[in-house]
Amino acid sequence: MVSIRALPKIWLNGRFVPWDEAKIHVLTHGLHYGYAIFEGIRCHGTSSGPAVFRLRDHFDRFQNSAKIYRMRLPYDRGTLERATLDLVRENGVSDAYLRPIAYSGYGEMGIDPTKSPIEVAVAMWEWGAYLGEEGVRRGVRATVSSWVRIDSRMLPPQAKCAANYANSALAKMEATSGGYDEAILLNAAGMVAEGPGENIFRVKNGVVSTPPASSGILRGISRDTVIRFVKDEGLEFQRTDFTREELFTADELFYSGTAAGITPIREVDGRSIGSGEYPITRRLQERYDVAIHGRSERYSGWLTYVDGPRPRA
Ligand code: PPE
């Protein structure tokens, strides 16, 4: 079952290789022990050609993930940013998802990753709405997971490490096998943390809130984008913890993420959320659409045009 359409090229360890040749050995260290850090970035068509959204911020986080894991990246950020932009050009597709990844490669087995070479790739593929087009329009059905979100004493959630996604996969499979679209994970203190691959926002009486970084979440770049939009809409914003029951009593709930975009949640464990309309979520979705497609001067600083000037180191 392959649903990804092959594109011409993948950037692997410093060069563009044909899609089918971007392969690794089964004894790749990171495959066995989860020692891999990655990013998820989107590129969109604009009237000035393809533009990558918040490229710098994604590579900032990439470098921070590497730092947390004592991973020495063999390429500087300028090289990686240029590789990402060049990849979009090489593949000739404007609307795509980009996946930089660094992992402990083939060389040595055993847990210690410092004995293996670090390999780096950037791949891209066409990825529609993560929780479905219908989900973006009508909202998705969520369930609070029985799996607890990892916390920073176990696996630092602010590092986008492959190992974190074993926890996410358990929550995701539990949700989908129970007939839901997506999970909501609580942290070890019982407060709402995030989705398996998204941050979460709550709207109540016109106030928009999202759990703080200290709740044990990935600091989403889309989360940061949404916070800016909330302020630009003149709405009140709070970074605050909330409980499971505050999910049920929300006026609106939505997920944010690079893959998911802004996706409303219409139901949590059989309780419908608010009126079933998402007036504030809609305003934020609209702003997001305008920003990523380069239709607002205000957010133009977030775009890097593939055919524009190249980033330096
Ligand atoms: N929390 C988690 C756990 C997470 O994986 C993501 C992104 C976010 C929050 C939102 O972060 P940001 O994209 O910077 O706004 N999840 C990525 C991977 C999803 C996947 O299945 O792969 C993504 O959206 O790219």
Coordinates of C-alpha atoms and ligand atoms in Angstrom, one line a residue:
M1 CA 0.0 0.0 0.0
V2 CA 1.8 3.1 -1.2
S3 CA -0.1 6.3 -1.5
I4 CA 2.8 8.7 -1.7
R5 CA 3.4 9.7 -5.3
A6 CA 7.2 9.5 -6.0
L7 CA 8.8 12.9 -7.0
P8 CA 12.0 13.0 -9.0
K9 CA 14.5 13.7 -6.2
I10 CA 15.4 13.5 -2.5
W11 CA 18.4 15.3 -1.0
L12 CA 20.6 12.7 0.9
N13 CA 23.9 13.5 2.5
G14 CA 24.8 16.4 0.4
R15 CA 23.4 15.5 -3.0
F16 CA 20.2 15.0 -4.9
V17 CA 19.5 11.4 -5.6
P18 CA 16.6 9.8 -7.6
W19 CA 13.6 9.1 -5.3
D20 CA 14.0 5.3 -5.6
E21 CA 17.7 5.4 -4.7
A22 CA 17.2 7.2 -1.4
K23 CA 17.6 4.0 0.6
I24 CA 19.2 3.0 4.0
H25 CA 20.7 -0.2 5.4
V26 CA 18.5 -2.3 7.8
L27 CA 21.1 -1.9 10.4
T28 CA 20.8 1.9 10.4
H29 CA 21.2 2.7 14.1
G30 CA 18.4 5.3 14.3
L31 CA 15.9 2.7 12.9
H32 CA 16.6 0.5 15.9
Y33 CA 16.9 3.0 18.7
G34 CA 14.8 6.0 17.5
Y35 CA 17.7 8.3 17.4
A36 CA 16.5 10.6 14.7
I37 CA 15.3 14.2 14.7
F38 CA 13.1 15.7 12.0
E39 CA 11.0 18.6 10.9
G40 CA 7.8 19.0 8.9
I41 CA 7.6 22.1 6.8
R42 CA 5.1 23.2 4.1
C43 CA 5.6 24.9 0.8
H44 CA 2.8 26.6 -1.1
G45 CA 2.2 28.2 -4.4
T46 CA 2.0 32.0 -4.4
S47 CA 1.8 34.6 -7.2
S48 CA 5.6 34.8 -7.0
G49 CA 6.2 31.1 -7.2
P50 CA 6.5 28.5 -4.5
A51 CA 7.2 29.8 -0.9
V52 CA 8.3 27.9 2.1
F53 CA 6.5 28.8 5.3
R54 CA 8.7 29.7 8.4
L55 CA 11.8 28.0 7.0
R56 CA 14.1 29.7 9.5
D57 CA 11.9 28.7 12.5
H58 CA 11.8 25.1 11.4
F59 CA 15.6 24.9 11.1
D60 CA 16.0 26.7 14.5
R61 CA 13.9 23.9 16.0
F62 CA 15.8 21.3 14.0
Q63 CA 19.1 22.6 15.5
N64 CA 17.6 22.7 18.9
S65 CA 16.4 19.1 18.6
A66 CA 20.0 18.2 17.6
K67 CA 21.4 20.1 20.5
I68 CA 19.2 18.4 23.0
Y69 CA 20.2 15.0 21.7
R70 CA 23.9 15.9 21.5
M71 CA 23.7 15.2 17.7
R72 CA 26.4 16.9 15.7
L73 CA 24.9 17.9 12.4
P74 CA 27.4 17.5 9.5
Y75 CA 25.8 20.4 7.6
D76 CA 25.3 24.0 8.6
R77 CA 21.9 25.5 8.6
G78 CA 22.5 27.6 5.4
T79 CA 23.3 24.4 3.5
L80 CA 20.2 22.7 4.8
E81 CA 17.9 25.6 4.1
R82 CA 19.3 25.9 0.6
A83 CA 19.0 22.2 0.1
T84 CA 15.3 22.4 1.1
L85 CA 14.6 25.3 -1.3
D86 CA 16.6 23.6 -4.1
L87 CA 14.7 20.4 -3.6
V88 CA 11.4 22.2 -4.2
R89 CA 12.8 23.6 -7.4
E90 CA 14.3 20.2 -8.5
N91 CA 10.9 18.5 -8.0
G92 CA 8.9 21.2 -9.7
V93 CA 6.0 21.0 -7.3
S94 CA 4.8 24.0 -5.3
D95 CA 2.4 22.6 -2.8
A96 CA 4.3 20.0 -0.8
Y97 CA 5.3 18.9 2.6
L98 CA 9.1 18.9 3.3
R99 CA 10.8 16.5 5.7
P100 CA 14.3 17.2 6.9
I101 CA 15.6 14.3 9.0
A102 CA 18.9 13.6 10.7
Y103 CA 19.6 10.1 12.2
S104 CA 22.4 7.9 13.4
G105 CA 23.3 5.9 10.4
Y106 CA 25.0 2.5 9.6
G107 CA 28.2 1.8 11.5
E108 CA 27.8 0.3 14.9
M109 CA 25.0 -1.4 16.9
G110 CA 24.2 -0.9 20.6
I111 CA 22.5 2.0 22.1
D112 CA 25.3 4.6 22.1
P113 CA 24.5 6.7 19.1
T114 CA 27.9 8.6 19.2
K115 CA 29.6 5.7 17.4
S116 CA 27.5 5.9 14.3
P117 CA 27.8 8.6 11.5
I118 CA 25.0 11.2 11.4
E119 CA 23.2 11.1 8.1
V120 CA 20.9 13.9 6.9
A121 CA 18.1 13.9 4.3
V122 CA 15.4 16.2 3.1
A123 CA 12.5 14.6 1.3
M124 CA 9.3 16.1 0.0
W125 CA 5.9 14.8 -1.0
E126 CA 2.5 16.0 -1.8
W127 CA 0.4 15.8 1.4
G128 CA -3.2 17.0 1.6
A129 CA -5.0 17.9 4.8
Y130 CA -3.6 15.6 7.5
L131 CA -7.0 15.0 9.1
G132 CA -8.9 15.2 5.8
E133 CA -10.4 18.0 3.8
E134 CA -13.7 17.2 5.4
G135 CA -12.1 17.5 8.8
V136 CA -10.9 21.0 8.0
R137 CA -14.4 22.0 6.9
R138 CA -16.6 20.2 9.3
G139 CA -14.3 19.4 12.2
V140 CA -13.0 16.0 13.5
R141 CA -14.1 13.7 16.3
A142 CA -11.5 13.3 19.0
T143 CA -11.1 11.1 22.1
V144 CA -9.0 11.6 25.2
S145 CA -6.3 9.0 25.1
S146 CA -5.6 6.5 27.8
W147 CA -1.9 7.0 26.9
V148 CA -0.2 9.8 28.8
R149 CA 2.0 12.2 26.8
I150 CA 5.7 11.8 27.3
D151 CA 7.2 14.4 29.6
S152 CA 10.6 16.1 29.6
R153 CA 12.0 13.8 32.2
M154 CA 11.4 10.8 29.9
L155 CA 11.7 12.1 26.4
P156 CA 12.0 15.8 26.0
P157 CA 8.8 16.7 24.0
Q158 CA 10.3 20.0 22.7
A159 CA 12.8 18.0 20.7
K160 CA 11.2 16.6 17.6
C161 CA 12.7 13.1 18.0
A162 CA 11.4 10.1 16.2
A163 CA 11.2 8.2 19.5
N164 CA 8.4 10.6 20.7
Y165 CA 6.2 9.3 17.9
A166 CA 6.0 5.8 19.4
N167 CA 3.9 7.4 22.2
S168 CA 1.9 9.3 19.5
A169 CA 1.4 6.1 17.5
L170 CA -0.2 4.3 20.5
A171 CA -2.6 7.2 21.0
K172 CA -3.4 7.5 17.3
M173 CA -4.1 3.8 16.9
E174 CA -6.2 3.7 20.0
A175 CA -8.3 6.7 18.6
T176 CA -8.8 5.3 15.1
S177 CA -9.5 1.8 16.2
G178 CA -12.2 3.2 18.5
G179 CA -13.8 5.0 15.5
Y180 CA -12.4 8.5 16.3
D181 CA -10.4 10.7 13.9
E182 CA -7.8 11.8 16.4
A183 CA -6.5 11.6 20.0
I184 CA -6.0 14.2 22.7
L185 CA -3.2 13.3 25.1
L186 CA -3.2 14.5 28.8
N187 CA 0.1 15.0 30.6
A188 CA 1.3 13.1 33.7
A189 CA -0.4 15.8 35.8
G190 CA -3.7 15.1 34.1
M191 CA -3.9 18.3 32.1
V192 CA -4.4 18.6 28.4
A193 CA -1.2 18.5 26.5
E194 CA -1.6 18.0 22.7
G195 CA -2.5 15.7 19.9
P196 CA -0.2 13.0 18.6
G197 CA 1.0 15.3 15.9
E198 CA -0.8 18.6 16.6
N199 CA -1.1 21.3 19.3
I200 CA -4.5 22.1 20.7
F201 CA -6.4 25.4 21.3
R202 CA -9.6 26.1 23.2
V203 CA -12.0 29.0 22.8
K204 CA -14.3 30.0 25.6
N205 CA -16.3 33.2 25.9
G206 CA -14.2 34.8 23.2
V207 CA -10.9 34.0 25.0
V208 CA -8.4 31.7 23.1
S209 CA -6.1 29.6 25.1
T210 CA -3.5 26.9 24.6
P211 CA -1.4 24.8 27.1
P212 CA 2.0 26.3 27.9
A213 CA 5.3 24.7 26.9
S214 CA 5.6 23.5 30.5
S215 CA 2.6 21.2 29.9
G216 CA 5.0 18.9 28.0
I217 CA 4.3 19.7 24.3
L218 CA 6.2 20.3 21.1
R219 CA 6.3 24.1 20.7
G220 CA 4.5 24.1 17.5
I221 CA 5.4 26.7 14.9
S222 CA 1.8 26.7 13.8
R223 CA 0.9 27.2 17.4
D224 CA 3.1 30.3 17.4
T225 CA 1.5 31.4 14.1
V226 CA -2.0 31.0 15.6
I227 CA -1.0 33.0 18.7
R228 CA 0.1 35.9 16.5
F229 CA -3.2 35.7 14.5
V230 CA -5.3 35.7 17.8
K231 CA -3.5 38.9 18.8
D232 CA -3.9 40.4 15.3
E233 CA -7.6 39.6 15.5
G234 CA -7.8 41.6 18.7
L235 CA -8.9 38.6 20.7
E236 CA -7.8 37.8 24.2
F237 CA -5.2 35.1 24.5
Q238 CA -4.0 33.0 27.4
R239 CA -1.3 30.4 27.7
T240 CA -2.9 28.2 30.3
D241 CA -3.4 24.6 31.4
F242 CA -6.9 23.2 31.1
T243 CA -8.6 19.9 32.1
R244 CA -10.4 17.2 30.3
E245 CA -13.8 18.7 31.3
E246 CA -12.8 22.1 30.0
L247 CA -12.5 20.4 26.6
F248 CA -16.1 19.3 26.9
T249 CA -17.4 22.8 27.9
A250 CA -15.4 24.7 25.3
D251 CA -17.2 26.9 22.7
E252 CA -14.6 25.9 20.1
L253 CA -11.6 23.6 20.0
F254 CA -9.1 23.1 17.2
Y255 CA -5.8 21.4 16.4
S256 CA -2.9 23.3 14.9
G257 CA 0.1 21.8 13.0
T258 CA 2.1 22.0 9.8
A259 CA 0.5 18.8 8.5
A260 CA -3.0 19.4 10.1
G261 CA -3.2 23.2 9.4
I262 CA -6.0 24.5 11.6
T263 CA -8.6 21.7 12.1
P264 CA -11.7 22.2 14.2
I265 CA -12.7 19.5 16.7
R266 CA -16.4 19.0 16.6
E267 CA -16.7 16.3 19.2
V268 CA -14.8 14.9 22.2
D269 CA -15.7 11.5 23.5
G270 CA -19.3 11.8 22.4
R271 CA -19.9 15.4 23.6
S272 CA -20.4 17.9 20.8
I273 CA -18.4 21.0 21.2
G274 CA -20.1 24.4 21.3
S275 CA -22.7 25.2 18.8
G276 CA -21.1 23.1 16.0
E277 CA -20.0 26.4 14.3
Y278 CA -16.5 27.7 14.6
P279 CA -16.6 31.5 14.1
I280 CA -13.3 32.2 15.7
T281 CA -11.6 29.1 14.3
R282 CA -12.8 30.2 10.8
R283 CA -11.3 33.6 11.2
L284 CA -7.9 32.0 12.1
Q285 CA -8.1 29.5 9.3
E286 CA -8.8 32.4 6.9
R287 CA -5.7 34.3 8.1
Y288 CA -3.6 31.2 7.9
D289 CA -4.7 30.6 4.3
V290 CA -3.8 34.2 3.4
A291 CA -0.4 34.1 5.1
I292 CA 0.8 30.8 3.6
H293 CA -0.2 31.8 0.1
G294 CA 1.6 35.2 0.4
R295 CA -1.6 37.3 0.1
S296 CA -0.7 39.5 3.1
E297 CA 2.2 41.9 3.4
R298 CA 1.8 41.6 7.1
Y299 CA 3.0 38.0 7.2
S300 CA 5.4 38.2 4.3
G301 CA 8.4 37.8 6.6
W302 CA 7.4 34.2 7.2
L303 CA 7.8 33.2 3.6
T304 CA 11.0 32.2 1.8
Y305 CA 10.5 32.2 -1.9
V306 CA 12.1 29.3 -3.7
D307 CA 13.1 31.6 -6.6
G308 CA 14.2 34.4 -4.3
P309 CA 17.6 35.1 -2.6
R310 CA 19.3 32.1 -1.0
P311 CA 19.8 31.9 2.7
R312 CA 23.4 32.1 4.0
A313 CA 24.9 30.0 6.8
Ligands
PPE1 N1 2.8 18.4 18.5 C1 3.4 17.3 17.9 C2 3.5 16.1 18.8 C3 3.7 17.3 16.6 O1 4.2 16.2 16.0 C4 3.5 18.5 15.8 C5 3.8 18.5 14.4 C6 2.9 19.6 16.4 C7 2.6 19.5 17.8 C8 2.7 20.9 15.7 O2 3.9 21.5 15.4 P1 4.1 22.4 14.1 O3 4.0 21.6 12.9 O4 5.4 23.0 14.3 O5 3.0 23.4 14.2 N2 3.7 17.3 13.7 C9 4.3 17.1 12.4 C10 4.4 15.7 12.0 C11 3.1 15.0 11.7 C12 3.4 13.6 11.1 O6 2.5 12.7 11.2 O7 4.5 13.3 10.6 C13 3.7 18.0 11.4 O8 2.6 18.5 11.5 O9 4.5 18.3 10.4

